[in-house]
mmCIF file of C-alpha atoms in Angstrom:
data_model
loop_
_atom_site.group_PDB
_atom_site.id
_atom_site.type_symbol
_atom_site.label_atom_id
_atom_site.label_comp_id
_atom_site.label_asym_id
_atom_site.label_seq_id
_atom_site.Cartn_x
_atom_site.Cartn_y
_atom_site.Cartn_z
ATOM 1 C CA MET A 248 -3.296 -44.356 -11.303
ATOM 2 C CA THR A 249 -1.123 -41.328 -10.731
ATOM 3 C CA LEU A 250 -1.652 -39.143 -7.683
ATOM 4 C CA PRO A 251 -3.430 -36.408 -9.730
ATOM 5 C CA GLU A 252 -5.680 -39.059 -11.294
ATOM 6 C CA ARG A 253 -6.582 -40.464 -7.891
ATOM 7 C CA ASP A 254 -7.210 -36.931 -6.647
ATOM 8 C CA HIS A 255 -9.532 -36.211 -9.571
ATOM 9 C CA ALA A 256 -11.381 -39.498 -9.117
ATOM 10 C CA SER A 257 -12.188 -38.998 -5.437
ATOM 11 C CA LEU A 258 -12.374 -35.266 -4.677
ATOM 12 C CA LEU A 259 -14.565 -32.444 -5.937
ATOM 13 C CA ALA A 260 -12.655 -30.163 -8.314
ATOM 14 C CA THR A 261 -12.803 -27.039 -6.135
ATOM 15 C CA TYR A 262 -9.055 -26.333 -6.350
ATOM 16 C CA THR A 263 -6.512 -25.907 -9.114
ATOM 17 C CA ARG A 264 -3.784 -28.249 -7.903
ATOM 18 C CA LEU A 265 -0.061 -27.719 -8.373
ATOM 19 C CA PRO A 266 1.693 -30.702 -10.008
ATOM 20 C CA MET A 267 3.553 -31.822 -6.873
ATOM 21 C CA ASP A 268 3.703 -34.965 -4.774
ATOM 22 C CA ILE A 269 4.775 -33.645 -1.376
ATOM 23 C CA GLU A 270 6.702 -35.962 0.907
ATOM 24 C CA ARG A 271 7.465 -33.648 3.831
ATOM 25 C CA GLY A 272 8.303 -30.132 4.954
ATOM 26 C CA GLU A 273 11.443 -28.855 6.676
ATOM 27 C CA GLY A 274 11.780 -25.275 7.875
ATOM 28 C CA VAL A 275 10.957 -23.036 4.909
ATOM 29 C CA TYR A 276 11.090 -25.862 2.356
ATOM 30 C CA LEU A 277 8.671 -28.431 0.965
ATOM 31 C CA ILE A 278 10.260 -31.621 -0.371
ATOM 32 C CA ASP A 279 8.650 -33.873 -2.962
ATOM 33 C CA THR A 280 8.854 -37.643 -3.270
ATOM 34 C CA GLU A 281 11.820 -37.340 -5.634
ATOM 35 C CA GLY A 282 13.772 -35.252 -3.122
ATOM 36 C CA LYS A 283 13.417 -31.888 -4.888
ATOM 37 C CA ARG A 284 13.293 -28.971 -2.453
ATOM 38 C CA TYR A 285 10.956 -26.021 -2.954
ATOM 39 C CA LEU A 286 11.495 -22.727 -1.154
ATOM 40 C CA ASP A 287 8.023 -21.872 0.099
ATOM 41 C CA PHE A 288 7.162 -18.184 -0.294
ATOM 42 C CA PHE A 289 3.459 -18.896 -0.026
ATOM 43 C CA GLY A 290 3.442 -20.577 3.373
ATOM 44 C CA GLY A 291 0.222 -22.550 3.077
ATOM 45 C CA LEU A 292 -1.768 -19.387 2.309
ATOM 46 C CA ALA A 293 -0.190 -17.455 5.212
ATOM 47 C CA VAL A 294 -0.757 -20.346 7.637
ATOM 48 C CA ASN A 295 2.762 -21.659 8.253
ATOM 49 C CA ALA A 296 4.281 -18.735 10.144
ATOM 50 C CA LEU A 297 6.908 -21.000 11.748
ATOM 51 C CA GLY A 298 7.446 -23.044 8.598
ATOM 52 C CA TYR A 299 7.375 -26.841 8.633
ATOM 53 C CA ALA A 300 8.232 -29.330 11.393
ATOM 54 C CA HIS A 301 8.986 -26.616 13.931
ATOM 55 C CA PRO A 302 10.181 -28.479 17.044
ATOM 56 C CA ALA A 303 8.141 -26.438 19.534
ATOM 57 C CA ILE A 304 4.920 -27.034 17.589
ATOM 58 C CA LEU A 305 5.622 -30.735 17.152
ATOM 59 C CA GLU A 306 6.310 -31.136 20.862
ATOM 60 C CA ALA A 307 3.180 -29.192 21.842
ATOM 61 C CA ILE A 308 1.003 -31.269 19.507
ATOM 62 C CA GLY A 309 2.418 -34.570 20.748
ATOM 63 C CA THR A 310 2.181 -33.645 24.413
ATOM 64 C CA GLN A 311 -1.418 -32.428 24.178
ATOM 65 C CA ALA A 312 -2.546 -35.302 21.945
ATOM 66 C CA ALA A 313 -1.278 -37.758 24.552
ATOM 67 C CA ARG A 314 -3.394 -35.992 27.206
ATOM 68 C CA TYR A 315 -6.621 -35.606 25.219
ATOM 69 C CA ILE A 316 -7.523 -34.581 21.679
ATOM 70 C CA HIS A 317 -11.126 -33.573 22.248
ATOM 71 C CA VAL A 318 -13.433 -33.276 25.251
ATOM 72 C CA SER A 319 -16.028 -30.744 23.915
ATOM 73 C CA ASN A 320 -16.580 -27.157 24.953
ATOM 74 C CA LEU A 321 -18.664 -28.214 27.936
ATOM 75 C CA PHE A 322 -15.361 -28.233 29.836
ATOM 76 C CA PRO A 323 -12.852 -25.459 30.550
ATOM 77 C CA GLN A 324 -9.598 -26.444 28.846
ATOM 78 C CA ARG A 325 -6.132 -25.281 29.800
ATOM 79 C CA PRO A 326 -4.778 -24.985 26.206
ATOM 80 C CA GLN A 327 -7.678 -22.707 25.229
ATOM 81 C CA ILE A 328 -7.276 -20.536 28.294
ATOM 82 C CA GLU A 329 -3.491 -20.246 27.976
ATOM 83 C CA LEU A 330 -3.716 -19.266 24.311
ATOM 84 C CA ALA A 331 -6.542 -16.790 24.976
ATOM 85 C CA GLU A 332 -4.524 -15.150 27.767
ATOM 86 C CA ARG A 333 -1.560 -14.694 25.426
ATOM 87 C CA VAL A 334 -3.703 -13.226 22.643
ATOM 88 C CA ARG A 335 -5.415 -10.866 25.082
ATOM 89 C CA ALA A 336 -2.068 -9.630 26.335
ATOM 90 C CA LEU A 337 -0.742 -8.923 22.831
ATOM 91 C CA SER A 338 -3.951 -7.533 21.333
ATOM 92 C CA GLY A 339 -5.511 -5.493 24.132
ATOM 93 C CA TYR A 340 -8.914 -7.136 23.616
ATOM 94 C CA ASP A 341 -10.959 -8.488 26.505
ATOM 95 C CA LYS A 342 -12.372 -11.861 25.435
ATOM 96 C CA LEU A 343 -12.158 -14.460 22.645
ATOM 97 C CA PHE A 344 -14.345 -17.018 20.954
ATOM 98 C CA PHE A 345 -12.530 -19.907 19.237
ATOM 99 C CA ALA A 346 -13.686 -21.574 16.021
ATOM 100 C CA ASN A 347 -12.026 -23.736 13.355
ATOM 101 C CA SER A 348 -11.349 -21.286 10.534
ATOM 102 C CA GLY A 349 -11.429 -17.731 9.316
ATOM 103 C CA ALA A 350 -14.777 -18.305 7.628
ATOM 104 C CA GLU A 351 -16.288 -19.484 10.914
ATOM 105 C CA VAL A 352 -15.055 -16.513 12.928
ATOM 106 C CA MET A 353 -16.316 -14.137 10.233
ATOM 107 C CA GLU A 354 -19.679 -15.859 10.595
ATOM 108 C CA ALA A 355 -19.459 -15.368 14.365
ATOM 109 C CA ALA A 356 -18.616 -11.692 13.876
ATOM 110 C CA PHE A 357 -21.598 -11.277 11.536
ATOM 111 C CA LYS A 358 -23.938 -12.871 14.085
ATOM 112 C CA LEU A 359 -22.526 -10.770 16.912
ATOM 113 C CA VAL A 360 -23.065 -7.581 14.890
ATOM 114 C CA ARG A 361 -26.628 -8.593 14.035
ATOM 115 C CA ARG A 362 -27.508 -9.366 17.655
ATOM 116 C CA TRP A 363 -25.904 -6.130 18.906
ATOM 117 C CA ALA A 364 -27.743 -4.147 16.218
ATOM 118 C CA SER A 365 -31.114 -5.849 16.711
ATOM 119 C CA ILE A 366 -32.123 -3.646 19.651
ATOM 120 C CA ARG A 367 -30.628 -0.523 18.043
ATOM 121 C CA ARG A 368 -32.611 -0.705 14.789
ATOM 122 C CA ARG A 369 -29.456 -0.797 12.697
ATOM 123 C CA LYS A 370 -29.539 -3.163 9.713
ATOM 124 C CA ARG A 371 -26.913 -2.075 7.190
ATOM 125 C CA ILE A 372 -23.455 -3.631 7.081
ATOM 126 C CA LEU A 373 -20.887 -2.003 4.813
ATOM 127 C CA SER A 374 -17.880 -3.713 3.266
ATOM 128 C CA PHE A 375 -15.584 -3.011 0.346
ATOM 129 C CA THR A 376 -14.693 -4.017 -3.177
ATOM 130 C CA GLY A 377 -11.664 -6.268 -3.450
ATOM 131 C CA SER A 378 -12.236 -7.865 -0.059
ATOM 132 C CA PHE A 379 -12.253 -11.537 0.837
ATOM 133 C CA HIS A 380 -14.129 -12.689 3.941
ATOM 134 C CA GLY A 381 -14.617 -16.430 3.477
ATOM 135 C CA ARG A 382 -16.897 -18.917 1.764
ATOM 136 C CA THR A 383 -19.949 -18.917 4.047
ATOM 137 C CA TYR A 384 -23.040 -16.901 3.158
ATOM 138 C CA ALA A 385 -22.026 -14.149 5.555
ATOM 139 C CA GLY A 386 -18.592 -13.973 3.943
ATOM 140 C CA MET A 387 -19.945 -14.044 0.384
ATOM 141 C CA SER A 388 -22.537 -11.402 1.255
ATOM 142 C CA LEU A 389 -19.718 -9.106 2.328
ATOM 143 C CA MET A 390 -17.772 -9.563 -0.931
ATOM 144 C CA ASP A 391 -18.371 -8.239 -4.433
ATOM 145 C CA ALA A 392 -16.245 -10.548 -6.636
ATOM 146 C CA PRO A 393 -18.303 -12.588 -9.141
ATOM 147 C CA LYS A 394 -15.646 -15.304 -8.871
ATOM 148 C CA TYR A 395 -16.934 -16.166 -5.397
ATOM 149 C CA ARG A 396 -20.612 -15.210 -5.752
ATOM 150 C CA ASP A 397 -21.863 -16.266 -9.174
ATOM 151 C CA GLY A 398 -24.617 -18.847 -8.966
ATOM 152 C CA PHE A 399 -24.869 -18.787 -5.165
ATOM 153 C CA GLY A 400 -27.425 -16.039 -4.549
ATOM 154 C CA PRO A 401 -29.558 -14.708 -3.053
ATOM 155 C CA PHE A 402 -27.301 -13.306 -0.371
ATOM 156 C CA LEU A 403 -27.966 -11.897 3.083
ATOM 157 C CA GLU A 404 -29.935 -8.669 3.247
ATOM 158 C CA GLY A 405 -28.480 -5.395 4.395
ATOM 159 C CA CYS A 406 -24.971 -5.890 2.986
ATOM 160 C CA GLU A 407 -23.572 -3.132 0.786
ATOM 161 C CA HIS A 408 -20.232 -2.901 -1.036
ATOM 162 C CA LEU A 409 -18.369 0.398 -1.302
ATOM 163 C CA PRO A 410 -15.194 1.167 -3.264
ATOM 164 C CA PHE A 411 -12.156 0.447 -1.118
ATOM 165 C CA ASN A 412 -10.081 3.477 -0.073
ATOM 166 C CA ASP A 413 -12.787 5.901 -1.248
ATOM 167 C CA ALA A 414 -13.296 8.093 1.817
ATOM 168 C CA ALA A 415 -15.949 10.241 0.121
ATOM 169 C CA ALA A 416 -18.056 7.217 -0.821
ATOM 170 C CA LEU A 417 -17.787 5.893 2.732
ATOM 171 C CA GLU A 418 -18.903 9.198 4.196
ATOM 172 C CA ALA A 419 -21.822 9.474 1.789
ATOM 173 C CA ALA A 420 -23.043 5.958 2.628
ATOM 174 C CA THR A 421 -22.766 6.209 6.400
ATOM 175 C CA GLY A 422 -25.587 7.081 8.782
ATOM 176 C CA ARG A 423 -27.217 6.087 12.063
ATOM 177 C CA ASP A 424 -28.722 2.994 10.429
ATOM 178 C CA VAL A 425 -25.301 1.410 9.827
ATOM 179 C CA ALA A 426 -24.587 -1.468 12.200
ATOM 180 C CA ALA A 427 -20.999 -2.177 11.179
ATOM 181 C CA VAL A 428 -18.239 -1.591 8.676
ATOM 182 C CA VAL A 429 -16.154 -4.661 7.821
ATOM 183 C CA LEU A 430 -12.704 -4.411 6.249
ATOM 184 C CA GLU A 431 -9.256 -5.822 5.786
ATOM 185 C CA PHE A 432 -6.770 -3.075 6.596
ATOM 186 C CA ILE A 433 -4.490 -4.784 4.074
ATOM 187 C CA GLN A 434 -6.495 -6.654 1.465
ATOM 188 C CA GLY A 435 -4.939 -10.052 0.774
ATOM 189 C CA GLU A 436 -6.880 -11.777 -1.992
ATOM 190 C CA GLY A 437 -7.533 -8.295 -3.380
ATOM 191 C CA GLY A 438 -3.846 -7.928 -4.260
ATOM 192 C CA ILE A 439 -2.058 -6.869 -1.023
ATOM 193 C CA VAL A 440 -3.673 -3.419 -1.030
ATOM 194 C CA PRO A 441 -3.284 -1.385 2.196
ATOM 195 C CA ALA A 442 -5.896 1.095 3.355
ATOM 196 C CA THR A 443 -4.864 4.710 2.940
ATOM 197 C CA ASP A 444 -4.350 6.949 5.965
ATOM 198 C CA GLU A 445 -7.179 9.218 4.828
ATOM 199 C CA PHE A 446 -9.558 6.276 4.504
ATOM 200 C CA VAL A 447 -8.773 4.951 7.986
ATOM 201 C CA GLU A 448 -9.023 8.405 9.565
ATOM 202 C CA THR A 449 -12.414 8.941 7.913
ATOM 203 C CA LEU A 450 -13.667 5.525 9.015
ATOM 204 C CA PHE A 451 -12.888 6.062 12.683
ATOM 205 C CA ARG A 452 -14.205 9.630 12.672
ATOM 206 C CA LEU A 453 -17.484 8.339 11.244
ATOM 207 C CA ARG A 454 -17.614 5.599 13.890
ATOM 208 C CA ASP A 455 -17.351 8.259 16.594
ATOM 209 C CA GLU A 456 -20.085 10.319 14.922
ATOM 210 C CA HIS A 457 -22.569 7.538 14.144
ATOM 211 C CA GLY A 458 -21.811 4.822 16.696
ATOM 212 C CA PHE A 459 -21.433 1.802 14.384
ATOM 213 C CA LEU A 460 -19.005 -1.087 14.934
ATOM 214 C CA ILE A 461 -15.787 -1.628 13.013
ATOM 215 C CA VAL A 462 -14.910 -5.246 12.257
ATOM 216 C CA ALA A 463 -11.281 -5.884 11.301
ATOM 217 C CA ASP A 464 -10.626 -9.011 9.257
ATOM 218 C CA GLU A 465 -7.070 -9.901 10.330
ATOM 219 C CA ILE A 466 -7.247 -13.487 9.128
ATOM 220 C CA GLN A 467 -4.417 -13.112 6.614
ATOM 221 C CA ALA A 468 -2.636 -9.946 7.772
ATOM 222 C CA GLY A 469 -2.664 -10.680 11.508
ATOM 223 C CA MET A 470 -0.453 -12.802 13.747
ATOM 224 C CA GLY A 471 2.706 -10.755 13.225
ATOM 225 C CA ARG A 472 2.825 -11.104 9.445
ATOM 226 C CA THR A 473 3.198 -7.368 8.865
ATOM 227 C CA GLY A 474 5.623 -6.841 11.743
ATOM 228 C CA ARG A 475 2.816 -6.003 14.191
ATOM 229 C CA PHE A 476 0.577 -8.494 15.952
ATOM 230 C CA LEU A 477 -2.456 -7.076 14.129
ATOM 231 C CA SER A 478 -2.036 -5.092 10.938
ATOM 232 C CA PHE A 479 -4.282 -2.189 11.969
ATOM 233 C CA GLU A 480 -1.722 -1.323 14.655
ATOM 234 C CA HIS A 481 0.259 0.375 11.873
ATOM 235 C CA TRP A 482 -2.495 3.030 11.835
ATOM 236 C CA GLY A 483 -2.673 3.402 15.632
ATOM 237 C CA VAL A 484 -6.366 2.459 15.816
ATOM 238 C CA GLN A 485 -8.459 -0.164 17.593
ATOM 239 C CA PRO A 486 -11.529 -1.668 15.871
ATOM 240 C CA ASP A 487 -14.395 -3.057 17.938
ATOM 241 C CA ILE A 488 -14.246 -6.653 16.651
ATOM 242 C CA VAL A 489 -11.318 -8.632 15.237
ATOM 243 C CA THR A 490 -11.257 -11.944 13.377
ATOM 244 C CA MET A 491 -8.099 -14.064 13.291
ATOM 245 C CA ALA A 492 -7.156 -17.472 11.887
ATOM 246 C CA LYS A 493 -4.559 -18.734 9.363
ATOM 247 C CA SER A 494 -1.287 -19.013 11.336
ATOM 248 C CA LEU A 495 -3.006 -18.881 14.733
ATOM 249 C CA GLY A 496 -3.086 -22.694 14.955
ATOM 250 C CA GLY A 497 0.458 -23.309 13.768
ATOM 251 C CA GLY A 498 -0.861 -25.295 10.797
ATOM 252 C CA LEU A 499 -3.896 -26.794 12.545
ATOM 253 C CA PRO A 500 -7.446 -25.445 12.017
ATOM 254 C CA LEU A 501 -8.075 -22.587 14.441
ATOM 255 C CA GLY A 502 -9.726 -19.178 14.347
ATOM 256 C CA ALA A 503 -10.568 -16.571 16.967
ATOM 257 C CA LEU A 504 -13.042 -13.740 17.389
ATOM 258 C CA LEU A 505 -11.769 -10.895 19.607
ATOM 259 C CA VAL A 506 -14.079 -8.386 21.303
ATOM 260 C CA LYS A 507 -13.912 -5.763 24.012
ATOM 261 C CA GLY A 508 -16.135 -3.729 26.311
ATOM 262 C CA GLU A 509 -19.891 -4.151 26.039
ATOM 263 C CA LEU A 510 -19.507 -6.618 23.177
ATOM 264 C CA THR A 511 -18.270 -9.284 25.583
ATOM 265 C CA ASP A 512 -21.877 -9.701 26.779
ATOM 266 C CA VAL A 513 -23.651 -9.950 23.402
ATOM 267 C CA PHE A 514 -23.426 -13.747 23.227
ATOM 268 C CA ASP A 515 -24.749 -15.811 26.104
ATOM 269 C CA PRO A 516 -24.660 -19.603 26.677
ATOM 270 C CA GLY A 517 -26.301 -21.387 23.769
ATOM 271 C CA SER A 518 -26.499 -18.356 21.443
ATOM 272 C CA HIS A 519 -23.430 -19.399 19.485
ATOM 273 C CA GLY A 520 -20.983 -22.293 19.527
ATOM 274 C CA SER A 521 -18.702 -24.695 17.675
ATOM 275 C CA THR A 522 -18.278 -28.402 18.389
ATOM 276 C CA PHE A 523 -14.598 -28.461 17.451
ATOM 277 C CA GLY A 524 -13.835 -24.764 17.986
ATOM 278 C CA GLY A 525 -10.747 -24.222 20.119
ATOM 279 C CA ASN A 526 -9.562 -27.813 19.703
ATOM 280 C CA PRO A 527 -7.011 -28.344 22.491
ATOM 281 C CA VAL A 528 -4.305 -29.711 20.182
ATOM 282 C CA ALA A 529 -4.669 -26.724 17.856
ATOM 283 C CA CYS A 530 -4.619 -24.331 20.816
ATOM 284 C CA ALA A 531 -1.470 -25.961 22.178
ATOM 285 C CA ALA A 532 0.200 -25.411 18.801
ATOM 286 C CA GLY A 533 -1.119 -21.851 18.684
ATOM 287 C CA ARG A 534 0.359 -21.137 22.087
ATOM 288 C CA GLU A 535 3.816 -21.883 20.646
ATOM 289 C CA VAL A 536 3.229 -19.595 17.659
ATOM 290 C CA VAL A 537 2.232 -16.698 19.892
ATOM 291 C CA ASP A 538 5.214 -17.312 22.169
ATOM 292 C CA ALA A 539 7.514 -17.163 19.143
ATOM 293 C CA LEU A 540 5.939 -13.861 18.117
ATOM 294 C CA ARG A 541 6.464 -12.467 21.611
ATOM 295 C CA ASP A 542 10.089 -13.642 21.564
ATOM 296 C CA GLY A 543 11.099 -11.459 18.629
ATOM 297 C CA LEU A 544 9.612 -13.055 15.527
ATOM 298 C CA MET A 545 7.431 -10.031 14.770
ATOM 299 C CA LYS A 546 10.470 -7.760 14.753
ATOM 300 C CA HIS A 547 12.248 -10.238 12.522
ATOM 301 C CA ALA A 548 9.251 -10.331 10.128
ATOM 302 C CA ALA A 549 9.407 -6.542 9.816
ATOM 303 C CA GLN A 550 13.149 -6.515 9.176
ATOM 304 C CA ILE A 551 13.281 -9.400 6.716
ATOM 305 C CA GLY A 552 10.182 -8.001 5.010
ATOM 306 C CA ASN A 553 11.957 -4.680 4.469
ATOM 307 C CA MET A 554 14.847 -6.553 2.884
ATOM 308 C CA LEU A 555 12.440 -8.400 0.599
ATOM 309 C CA MET A 556 10.662 -5.183 -0.382
ATOM 310 C CA GLU A 557 13.961 -3.428 -1.184
ATOM 311 C CA GLY A 558 15.023 -6.315 -3.398
ATOM 312 C CA LEU A 559 11.676 -6.363 -5.183
ATOM 313 C CA ARG A 560 11.812 -2.609 -5.801
ATOM 314 C CA ALA A 561 15.220 -3.074 -7.402
ATOM 315 C CA LEU A 562 13.721 -5.853 -9.524
ATOM 316 C CA ALA A 563 10.835 -3.576 -10.487
ATOM 317 C CA ALA A 564 13.320 -0.936 -11.646
ATOM 318 C CA GLU A 565 14.786 -3.518 -14.023
ATOM 319 C CA HIS A 566 11.322 -4.308 -15.458
ATOM 320 C CA PRO A 567 9.448 -0.985 -15.592
ATOM 321 C CA GLY A 568 7.168 -2.199 -18.377
ATOM 322 C CA LEU A 569 6.126 -5.285 -16.428
ATOM 323 C CA ILE A 570 6.132 -4.379 -12.717
ATOM 324 C CA THR A 571 4.180 -1.261 -11.768
ATOM 325 C CA GLU A 572 4.118 -1.385 -7.957
ATOM 326 C CA ILE A 573 5.446 -3.227 -4.912
ATOM 327 C CA ARG A 574 2.968 -3.187 -2.009
ATOM 328 C CA GLY A 575 2.668 -4.562 1.488
ATOM 329 C CA ARG A 576 4.271 -4.712 4.910
ATOM 330 C CA GLY A 577 6.545 -7.271 6.531
ATOM 331 C CA CYS A 578 6.073 -10.746 5.071
ATOM 332 C CA MET A 579 2.925 -9.839 3.140
ATOM 333 C CA VAL A 580 3.940 -8.517 -0.253
ATOM 334 C CA GLY A 581 2.241 -7.955 -3.603
ATOM 335 C CA ILE A 582 3.957 -7.377 -6.954
ATOM 336 C CA GLU A 583 1.552 -5.580 -9.296
ATOM 337 C CA CYS A 584 2.216 -6.384 -12.953
ATOM 338 C CA THR A 585 0.872 -5.237 -16.296
ATOM 339 C CA ARG A 586 -0.081 -8.679 -17.574
ATOM 340 C CA ASP A 587 -1.471 -12.012 -16.474
ATOM 341 C CA MET A 588 1.172 -13.568 -14.204
ATOM 342 C CA ARG A 589 -0.420 -16.932 -13.502
ATOM 343 C CA VAL A 590 2.134 -18.614 -15.742
ATOM 344 C CA ALA A 591 4.801 -17.343 -13.320
ATOM 345 C CA MET A 592 3.614 -19.863 -10.742
ATOM 346 C CA GLY A 593 4.594 -22.778 -12.985
ATOM 347 C CA LEU A 594 7.893 -21.182 -14.006
ATOM 348 C CA CYS A 595 8.844 -20.573 -10.374
ATOM 349 C CA LEU A 596 7.797 -24.108 -9.470
ATOM 350 C CA GLU A 597 10.254 -25.471 -12.022
ATOM 351 C CA GLU A 598 12.986 -23.362 -10.393
ATOM 352 C CA GLY A 599 12.092 -24.545 -6.881
ATOM 353 C CA LEU A 600 10.139 -21.536 -5.613
ATOM 354 C CA LEU A 601 6.496 -21.568 -4.502
ATOM 355 C CA ILE A 602 4.543 -18.360 -5.096
ATOM 356 C CA ASN A 603 0.908 -17.427 -5.628
ATOM 357 C CA VAL A 604 -0.882 -15.090 -8.012
ATOM 358 C CA THR A 605 -4.083 -13.256 -7.154
ATOM 359 C CA ARG A 606 -6.272 -10.984 -9.275
ATOM 360 C CA GLU A 607 -4.348 -12.498 -12.213
ATOM 361 C CA ARG A 608 -1.734 -9.726 -12.226
ATOM 362 C CA VAL A 609 -0.452 -9.659 -8.653
ATOM 363 C CA ILE A 610 2.278 -12.009 -7.485
ATOM 364 C CA ARG A 611 1.511 -12.590 -3.802
ATOM 365 C CA LEU A 612 4.307 -13.543 -1.399
ATOM 366 C CA LEU A 613 3.371 -14.872 2.062
ATOM 367 C CA PRO A 614 6.508 -16.657 3.267
ATOM 368 C CA PRO A 615 6.997 -18.169 6.725
ATOM 369 C CA LEU A 616 8.077 -15.477 9.164
ATOM 370 C CA ILE A 617 11.253 -17.449 9.883
ATOM 371 C CA ILE A 618 12.828 -16.791 6.455
ATOM 372 C CA GLU A 619 16.389 -15.454 6.521
ATOM 373 C CA LYS A 620 18.527 -13.289 4.240
ATOM 374 C CA GLN A 621 19.712 -16.244 2.133
ATOM 375 C CA HIS A 622 16.104 -17.282 1.461
ATOM 376 C CA VAL A 623 15.209 -13.773 0.311
ATOM 377 C CA GLU A 624 18.242 -13.702 -1.980
ATOM 378 C CA THR A 625 17.332 -17.092 -3.465
ATOM 379 C CA ALA A 626 13.730 -16.037 -4.093
ATOM 380 C CA LEU A 627 14.806 -12.752 -5.685
ATOM 381 C CA GLY A 628 17.237 -14.610 -7.933
ATOM 382 C CA ILE A 629 14.558 -17.018 -9.134
ATOM 383 C CA LEU A 630 12.058 -14.219 -9.720
ATOM 384 C CA SER A 631 14.688 -12.293 -11.677
ATOM 385 C CA ASN A 632 15.350 -15.345 -13.839
ATOM 386 C CA ILE A 633 11.715 -16.113 -14.630
ATOM 387 C CA LEU A 634 10.950 -12.484 -15.493
ATOM 388 C CA GLN A 635 13.456 -12.847 -18.339
ATOM 389 C CA HIS A 636 11.187 -15.487 -19.859
ATOM 390 C CA LYS A 637 9.830 -14.754 -23.312
ATOM 391 C CA GLN A 638 6.308 -14.872 -21.835
ATOM 392 C CA PHE A 639 6.983 -11.519 -20.138
ATOM 393 C CA ARG A 640 8.906 -9.699 -22.859
ATOM 394 C CA SER A 641 7.200 -6.809 -24.582
#
């Protein structure tokens, strides 16, 4: 049996697989069993910030694994504490809770909001169209897309979806009964759509007026991807609760909930937990990722991202009937097109470039933050070539 046949025989068909047999990864490349190299501008869904086989991550994993891989959260663990201290210093938040994924920390955020709101008689939680908050029932309840919800209801009570970037709709829906507003400041799965300045200003003014919590989903946009540690820093604001994951673990499963002030006392021992949350090997790897960000990688992500955006805008000018907008910040970029671009994934794969398409018409680029000028030029060249394909001609 071929590898795809074995995959189909043993695993539930919850993913659309790419036709690749991956042997290994090196830097910003994946290499298949036949030796073909693929420039990875998708980065494991924004997970591989330092690319593949980064020596600091490999050393940290090996060193910690030789000490212990798991001891349970009944013990204080140095890797957890060291990573938490680094995240606190960069984020300005007071305390963390570690889990295994973005979905789990969104679930933790939902529970924290509910417990905080329970004595304040606040039951409504507002979120926005186009968002993606994970596959648990809390996450699905916060999202509006039929793609993720159909056939899985009923969903959690009190969750309402408002149009993203509609400040008037937000103001009309907000009152003293709102417990929290949940948002991605740059929507990822929604097509790399940033919040507008007016929308963010309205949101924080309403928080001051009505006293609700703001939950920032930084799972995809955080960890330096946009050139700032957390994407909302571009707006000069500070939400009450932050969720992080993706590249936090350096490729290993790891997520974190960040809180400050009175919210640090909402959970008490036994009220929430995770058997594997904050795995010491994952935290050791995460420590190296955060150190790399502190050592200049965030600045590099901003600079190389600007170069990528400039090149894509030039490409858009060459294809005005196909490309309508280039959006994003740093190494989180969306190319809005006028037609279904899913075929572009296969065409780029043939040329040795890995990309992703979301919302059918948006090419999403989430490369490792370590990409250099030559990688940007190669990716732009391949994209230019595939856009000449007859599939995209008017």
